[in-house]
Coordinates of C-alpha atoms in Angstrom, one line a residue:
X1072 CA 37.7 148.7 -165.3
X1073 CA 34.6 147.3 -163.5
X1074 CA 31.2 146.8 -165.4
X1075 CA 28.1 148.1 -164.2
X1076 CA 25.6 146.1 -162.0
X1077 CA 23.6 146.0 -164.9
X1078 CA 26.4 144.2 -167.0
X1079 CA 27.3 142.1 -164.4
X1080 CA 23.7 140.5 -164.2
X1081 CA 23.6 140.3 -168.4
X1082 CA 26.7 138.2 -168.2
X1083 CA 24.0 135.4 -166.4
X1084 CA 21.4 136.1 -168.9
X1085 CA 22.6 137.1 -171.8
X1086 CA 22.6 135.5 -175.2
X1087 CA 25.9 134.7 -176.8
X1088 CA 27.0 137.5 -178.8
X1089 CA 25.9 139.9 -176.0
X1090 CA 28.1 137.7 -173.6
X1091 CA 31.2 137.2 -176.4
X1092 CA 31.0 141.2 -175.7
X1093 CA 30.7 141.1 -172.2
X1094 CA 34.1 138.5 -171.6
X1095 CA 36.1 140.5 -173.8
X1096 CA 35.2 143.6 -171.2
X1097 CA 35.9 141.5 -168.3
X1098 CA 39.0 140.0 -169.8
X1099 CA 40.3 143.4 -170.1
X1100 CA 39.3 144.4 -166.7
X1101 CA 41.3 140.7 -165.6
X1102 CA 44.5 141.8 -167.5
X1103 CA 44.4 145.5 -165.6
X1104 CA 44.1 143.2 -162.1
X1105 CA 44.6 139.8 -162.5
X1106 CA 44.3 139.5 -159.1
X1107 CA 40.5 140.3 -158.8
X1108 CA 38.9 137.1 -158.4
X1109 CA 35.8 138.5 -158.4
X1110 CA 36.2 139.5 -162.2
X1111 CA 37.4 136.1 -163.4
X1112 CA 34.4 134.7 -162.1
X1113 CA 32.0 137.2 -164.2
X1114 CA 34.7 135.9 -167.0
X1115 CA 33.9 132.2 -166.4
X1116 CA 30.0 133.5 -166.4
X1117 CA 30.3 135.9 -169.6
X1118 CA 32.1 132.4 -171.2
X1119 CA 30.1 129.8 -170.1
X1120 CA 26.9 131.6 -171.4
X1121 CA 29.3 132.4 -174.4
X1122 CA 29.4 128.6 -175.1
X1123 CA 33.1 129.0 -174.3
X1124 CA 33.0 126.1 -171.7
X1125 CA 36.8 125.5 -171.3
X1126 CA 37.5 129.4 -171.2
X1127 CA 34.9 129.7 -168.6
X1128 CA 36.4 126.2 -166.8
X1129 CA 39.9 127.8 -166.7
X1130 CA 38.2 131.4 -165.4
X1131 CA 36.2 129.4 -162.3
X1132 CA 39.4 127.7 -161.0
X1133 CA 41.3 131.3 -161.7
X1134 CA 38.5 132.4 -159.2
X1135 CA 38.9 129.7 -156.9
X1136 CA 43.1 129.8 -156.8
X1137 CA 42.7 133.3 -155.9
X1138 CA 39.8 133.4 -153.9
X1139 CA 38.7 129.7 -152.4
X1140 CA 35.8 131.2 -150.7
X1141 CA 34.4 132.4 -153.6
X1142 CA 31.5 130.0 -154.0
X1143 CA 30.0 131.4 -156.9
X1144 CA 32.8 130.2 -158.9
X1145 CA 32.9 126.2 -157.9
X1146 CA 29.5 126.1 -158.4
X1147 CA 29.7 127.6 -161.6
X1148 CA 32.6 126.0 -162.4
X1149 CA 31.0 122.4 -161.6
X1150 CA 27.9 123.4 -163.8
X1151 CA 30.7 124.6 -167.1
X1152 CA 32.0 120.9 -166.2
X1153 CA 29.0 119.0 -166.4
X1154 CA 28.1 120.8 -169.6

């Protein structure tokens, strides 16, 4: 199950009930294909705006062991850290 474009880009901007919603859809979408790096990083994003900063920490380096060239997701991943 992959969220819209538009949902995608809420995850960055959106408050933190709208982004609680948004990680429980892309934790869904990561337990139908855990393998999809690309959705554990929206995770990490939909957490970290969330205020869920270890949940979003674990999410990043899911991205990362997956998908190491995913840069998105160390640099997001540093920034959940340094929070």
């Amino acid at each position: 199950v992959e969220a819209s474009a538009t949902s995608k880009l809420n995850s960055w901007l959106a408050p933190p009930a709208t982004a609680t919603s948004l990680a429980s859809s892309f934790n869904r979408a990561v337990e139908i294909d855990p393998n999809n790096a690309q959705q554990h990083n929206y995770l990490g994003t939909a957490q970290l705006n969330a205020g869920r900063l270890d949940d979003a920490i674990a999410s990043y380096n899911r991205t990362i062991d997956i998908n190491p060239k995913l840069i998105m997701a160390g640099d997001s991943g540093e920034v959940a850290s340094a929070i």
